[in-house]
Coordinates of C-alpha atoms in Angstrom, one line a residue:
X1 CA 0.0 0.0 0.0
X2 CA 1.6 3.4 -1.0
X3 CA 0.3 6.8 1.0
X4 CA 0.0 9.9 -1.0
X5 CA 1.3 12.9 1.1
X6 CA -0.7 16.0 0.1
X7 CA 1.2 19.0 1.5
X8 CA -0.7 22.2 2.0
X9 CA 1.0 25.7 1.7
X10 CA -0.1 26.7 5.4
X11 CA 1.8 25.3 8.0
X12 CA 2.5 26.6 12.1
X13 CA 4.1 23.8 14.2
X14 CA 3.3 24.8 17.8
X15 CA 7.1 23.6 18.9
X16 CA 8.0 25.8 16.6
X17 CA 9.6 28.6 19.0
X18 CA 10.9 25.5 21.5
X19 CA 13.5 24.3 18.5
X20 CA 15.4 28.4 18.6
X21 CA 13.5 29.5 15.1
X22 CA 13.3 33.7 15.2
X23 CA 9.7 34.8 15.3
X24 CA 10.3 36.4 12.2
X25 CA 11.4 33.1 10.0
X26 CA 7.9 31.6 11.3
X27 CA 6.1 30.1 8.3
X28 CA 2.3 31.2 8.2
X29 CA -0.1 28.2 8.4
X30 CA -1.4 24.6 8.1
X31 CA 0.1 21.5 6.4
X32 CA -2.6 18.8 5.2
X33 CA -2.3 15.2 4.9
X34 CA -4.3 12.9 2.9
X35 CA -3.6 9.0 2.6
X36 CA -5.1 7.4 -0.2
X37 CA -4.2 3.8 -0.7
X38 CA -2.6 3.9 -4.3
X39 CA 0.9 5.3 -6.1
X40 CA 1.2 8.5 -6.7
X41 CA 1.3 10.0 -10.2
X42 CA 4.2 12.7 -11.2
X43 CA 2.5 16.7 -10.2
X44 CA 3.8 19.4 -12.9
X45 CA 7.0 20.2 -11.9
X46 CA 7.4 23.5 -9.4
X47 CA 7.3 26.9 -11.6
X48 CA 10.4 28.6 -12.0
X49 CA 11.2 32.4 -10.9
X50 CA 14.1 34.6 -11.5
X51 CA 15.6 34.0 -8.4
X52 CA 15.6 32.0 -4.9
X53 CA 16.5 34.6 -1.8
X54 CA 18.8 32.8 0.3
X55 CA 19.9 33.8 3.8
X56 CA 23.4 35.8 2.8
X57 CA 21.4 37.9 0.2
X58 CA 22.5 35.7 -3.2
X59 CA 20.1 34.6 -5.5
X60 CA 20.2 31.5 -7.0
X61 CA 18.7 31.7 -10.5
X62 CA 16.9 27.4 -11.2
X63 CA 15.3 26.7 -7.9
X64 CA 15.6 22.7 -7.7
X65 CA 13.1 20.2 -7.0
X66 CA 14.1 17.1 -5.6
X67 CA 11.8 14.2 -5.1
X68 CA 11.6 11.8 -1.9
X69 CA 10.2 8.6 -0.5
X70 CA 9.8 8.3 3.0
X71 CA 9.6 5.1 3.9
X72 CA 7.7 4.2 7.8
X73 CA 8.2 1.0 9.7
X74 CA 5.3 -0.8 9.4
X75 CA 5.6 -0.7 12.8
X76 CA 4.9 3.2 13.4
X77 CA 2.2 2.3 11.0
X78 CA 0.2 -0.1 13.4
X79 CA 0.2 2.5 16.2
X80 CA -3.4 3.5 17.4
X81 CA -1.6 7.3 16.8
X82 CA -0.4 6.1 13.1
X83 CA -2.0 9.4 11.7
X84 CA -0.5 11.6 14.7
X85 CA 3.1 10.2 13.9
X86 CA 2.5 10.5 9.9
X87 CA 1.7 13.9 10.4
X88 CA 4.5 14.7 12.5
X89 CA 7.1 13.4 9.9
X90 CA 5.4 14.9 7.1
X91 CA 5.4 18.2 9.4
X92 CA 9.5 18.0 9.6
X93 CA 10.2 17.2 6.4
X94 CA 8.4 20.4 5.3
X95 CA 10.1 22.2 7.8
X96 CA 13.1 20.9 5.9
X97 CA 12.4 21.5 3.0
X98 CA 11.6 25.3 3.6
X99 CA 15.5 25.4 5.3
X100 CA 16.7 24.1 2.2
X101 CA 14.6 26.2 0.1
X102 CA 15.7 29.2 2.1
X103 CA 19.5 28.4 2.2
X104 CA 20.0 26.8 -1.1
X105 CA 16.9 27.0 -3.6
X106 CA 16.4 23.3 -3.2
X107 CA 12.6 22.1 -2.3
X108 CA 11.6 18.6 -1.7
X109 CA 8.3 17.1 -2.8
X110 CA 7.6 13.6 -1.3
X111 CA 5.1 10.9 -0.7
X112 CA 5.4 8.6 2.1
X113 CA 5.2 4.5 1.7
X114 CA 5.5 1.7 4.4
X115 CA 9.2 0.1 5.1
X116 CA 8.7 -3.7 6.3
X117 CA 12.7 -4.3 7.6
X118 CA 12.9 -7.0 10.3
X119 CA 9.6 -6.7 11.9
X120 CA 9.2 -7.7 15.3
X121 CA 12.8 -6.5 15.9
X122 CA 13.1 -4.0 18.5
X123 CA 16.8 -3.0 17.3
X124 CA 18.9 -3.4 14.6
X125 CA 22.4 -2.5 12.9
X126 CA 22.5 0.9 11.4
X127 CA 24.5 -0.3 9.0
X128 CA 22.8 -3.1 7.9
X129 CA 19.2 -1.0 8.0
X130 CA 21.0 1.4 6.1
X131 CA 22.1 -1.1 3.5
X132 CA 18.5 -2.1 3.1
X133 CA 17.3 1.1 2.4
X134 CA 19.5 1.9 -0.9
X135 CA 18.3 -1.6 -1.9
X136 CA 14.5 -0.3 -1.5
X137 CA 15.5 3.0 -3.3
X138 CA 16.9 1.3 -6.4
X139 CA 12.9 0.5 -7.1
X140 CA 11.4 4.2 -6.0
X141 CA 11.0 6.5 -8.6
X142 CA 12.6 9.6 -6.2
X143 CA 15.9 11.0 -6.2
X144 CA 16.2 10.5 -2.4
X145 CA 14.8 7.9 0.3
X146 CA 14.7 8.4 3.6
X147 CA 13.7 5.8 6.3
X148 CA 12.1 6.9 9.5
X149 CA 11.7 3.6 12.4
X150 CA 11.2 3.3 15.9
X151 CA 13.3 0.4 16.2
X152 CA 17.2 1.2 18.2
X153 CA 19.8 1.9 15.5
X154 CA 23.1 0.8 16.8
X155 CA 26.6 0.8 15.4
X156 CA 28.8 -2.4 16.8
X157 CA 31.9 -1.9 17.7
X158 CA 34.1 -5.4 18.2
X159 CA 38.0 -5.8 19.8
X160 CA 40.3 -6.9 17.6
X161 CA 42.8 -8.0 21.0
X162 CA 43.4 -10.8 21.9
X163 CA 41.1 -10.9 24.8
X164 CA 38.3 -11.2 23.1
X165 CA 36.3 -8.5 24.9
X166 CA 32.1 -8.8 24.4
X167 CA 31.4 -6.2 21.2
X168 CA 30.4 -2.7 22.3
X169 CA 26.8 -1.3 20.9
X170 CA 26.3 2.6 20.6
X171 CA 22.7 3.3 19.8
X172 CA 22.7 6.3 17.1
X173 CA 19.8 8.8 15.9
X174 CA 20.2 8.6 11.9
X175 CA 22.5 7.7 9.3
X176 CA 23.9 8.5 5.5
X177 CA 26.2 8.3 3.3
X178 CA 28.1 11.3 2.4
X179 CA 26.8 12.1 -1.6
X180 CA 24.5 9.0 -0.9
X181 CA 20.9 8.7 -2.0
X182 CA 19.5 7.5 0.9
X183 CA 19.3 8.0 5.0
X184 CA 17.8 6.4 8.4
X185 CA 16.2 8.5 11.2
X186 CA 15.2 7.0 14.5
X187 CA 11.5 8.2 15.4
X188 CA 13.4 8.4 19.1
X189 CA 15.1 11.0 17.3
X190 CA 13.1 12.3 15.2
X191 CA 13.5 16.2 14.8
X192 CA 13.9 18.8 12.1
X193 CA 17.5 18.6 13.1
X194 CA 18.0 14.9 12.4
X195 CA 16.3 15.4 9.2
X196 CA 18.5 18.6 8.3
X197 CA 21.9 17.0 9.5
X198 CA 21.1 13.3 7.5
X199 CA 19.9 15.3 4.1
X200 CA 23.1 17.9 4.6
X201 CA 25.3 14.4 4.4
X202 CA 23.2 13.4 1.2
X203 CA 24.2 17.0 -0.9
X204 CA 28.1 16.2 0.7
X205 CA 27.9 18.1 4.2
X206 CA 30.7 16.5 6.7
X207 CA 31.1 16.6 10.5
X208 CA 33.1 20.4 11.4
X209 CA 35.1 20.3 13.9
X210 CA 33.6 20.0 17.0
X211 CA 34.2 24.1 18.0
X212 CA 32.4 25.0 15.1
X213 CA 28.8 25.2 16.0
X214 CA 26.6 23.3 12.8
X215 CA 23.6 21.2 13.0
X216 CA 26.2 19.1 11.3
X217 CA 27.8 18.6 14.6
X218 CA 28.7 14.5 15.1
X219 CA 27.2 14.8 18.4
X220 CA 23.2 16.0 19.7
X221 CA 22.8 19.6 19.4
X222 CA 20.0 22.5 19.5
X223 CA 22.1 24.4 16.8
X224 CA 19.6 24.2 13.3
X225 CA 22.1 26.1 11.1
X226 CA 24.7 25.0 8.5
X227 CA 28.5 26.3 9.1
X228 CA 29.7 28.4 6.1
X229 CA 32.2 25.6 4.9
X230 CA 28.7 23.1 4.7
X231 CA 26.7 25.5 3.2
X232 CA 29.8 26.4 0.5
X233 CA 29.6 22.4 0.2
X234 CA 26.2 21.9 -0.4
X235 CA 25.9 24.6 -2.8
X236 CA 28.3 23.3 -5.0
X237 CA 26.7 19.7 -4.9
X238 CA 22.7 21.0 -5.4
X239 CA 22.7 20.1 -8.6
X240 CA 24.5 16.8 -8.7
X241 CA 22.9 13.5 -10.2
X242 CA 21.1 11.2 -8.0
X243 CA 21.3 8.1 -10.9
X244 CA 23.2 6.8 -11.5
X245 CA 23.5 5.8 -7.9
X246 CA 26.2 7.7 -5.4
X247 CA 27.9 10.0 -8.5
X248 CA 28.1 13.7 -7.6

């Protein structure tokens, strides 16, 4: 079963102020979601203006649309709240969108189908979970997937001594590949950060040093801006080729 996201132009999450957004980049209203159980057909593509105002002033002439298929454990799907949770995803990935719009002249339009990985697993490898994904995004017709679960994402770490110590699980929030196609975010994470620092890594953004304040930080924090070195980066890759698959 596929789920047609219908995204509205009016959109006010009340968290909005909570997540350090200035009262003057507030968007202005609702977003709506309708699920309708077939696939979605192709919309006209976005009209194009003269120019996208970014943050710094510049205009970037050929606003870009990029497409996206957000796939939801089947799990978050069986939840009594299923509609609550859809909505909330759907909710971020706008506010991402108008980030990216804002900062870069990219907009993402997207639909949102089930992900059935492992099911009755409570955790799994990142890695693995991550693998699965780009497999799934080889049949989507999107430039982009993104996964969103509620299952732990760990990373194992094993010794290589010669004691043999027990491997060492850290649980992580999202994943992907640097110029990849595709990403994981954990619905215990689930933020507009998470879904700003894991679609940053997809148009080539990199951990900065850890002085540096970025919502591209390696570790948790509040911060929902790019560092100048990520935005330079992510400019110069908003135009690069999603197939064939992981060439800039």
């Amino acid at each position: 079963m596929f789920f047609v996201v219908i995204a509205g132009i009016m959109w006010n999450p009340p968290d909005r102020a909570d997540r350090g957004m200035p009262p003057s980049e507030r968007p202005v209203a609702t977003i709506q979601v309708s699920l309708h159980s077939s696939i979605p057909k192709e919309g006209a593509p976005p009209e194009k203006d003269v120019g996208t105002p970014t943050d710094n002033g510049a205009a970037i002439a050929a606003p870009r649309a990029v497409t996206v298929t957000i796939m939801v454990d089947k799990e978050l799907l069986a939840d009594t709240e299923k509609d609550a949770t859809i909505l909330q995803i759907v909710s971020l990935m706008h506010e991402t969108s108008e980030r990216f719009s804002h900062n870069f002249g990219i907009s993402f339009f997207y639909t949102v189908v089930p992900w059935d990985y492992l099911p009755g697993d409570i955790e799994v490898d990142i890695h693995n979970a991550l693998d699965d994904v780009e497999r799934q995004w080889t049949v989507q017709m999107s430039d982009i997937t993104v996964a969103v679960t509620k299952k732990g994402l760990y990373h194992e770490t094993c010794s290589k001594a010669e004691t043999q110590l027990p491997c060492q699980k850290s649980y992580k929030g999202g994943i992907a590949r640097v110029l990849g196609n595709s990403a994981i975010v954990s619905m215990h994470m689930v933020t507009f950060h998470a879904f700003l620092h894991e679609l940053g890594h997809v148009f080539g953004a990199i951990h900065p040093d850890t002085d540096i304040p970025s919502v591209m930080s390696s570790t948790y924090s509040l911060v929902d801006y790019f560092d100048e070195n990520n935005k330079a980066i992510i400019m110069k890759y908003r135009e690069r080729v999603f197939r064939p698959k992981n060439i800039p």
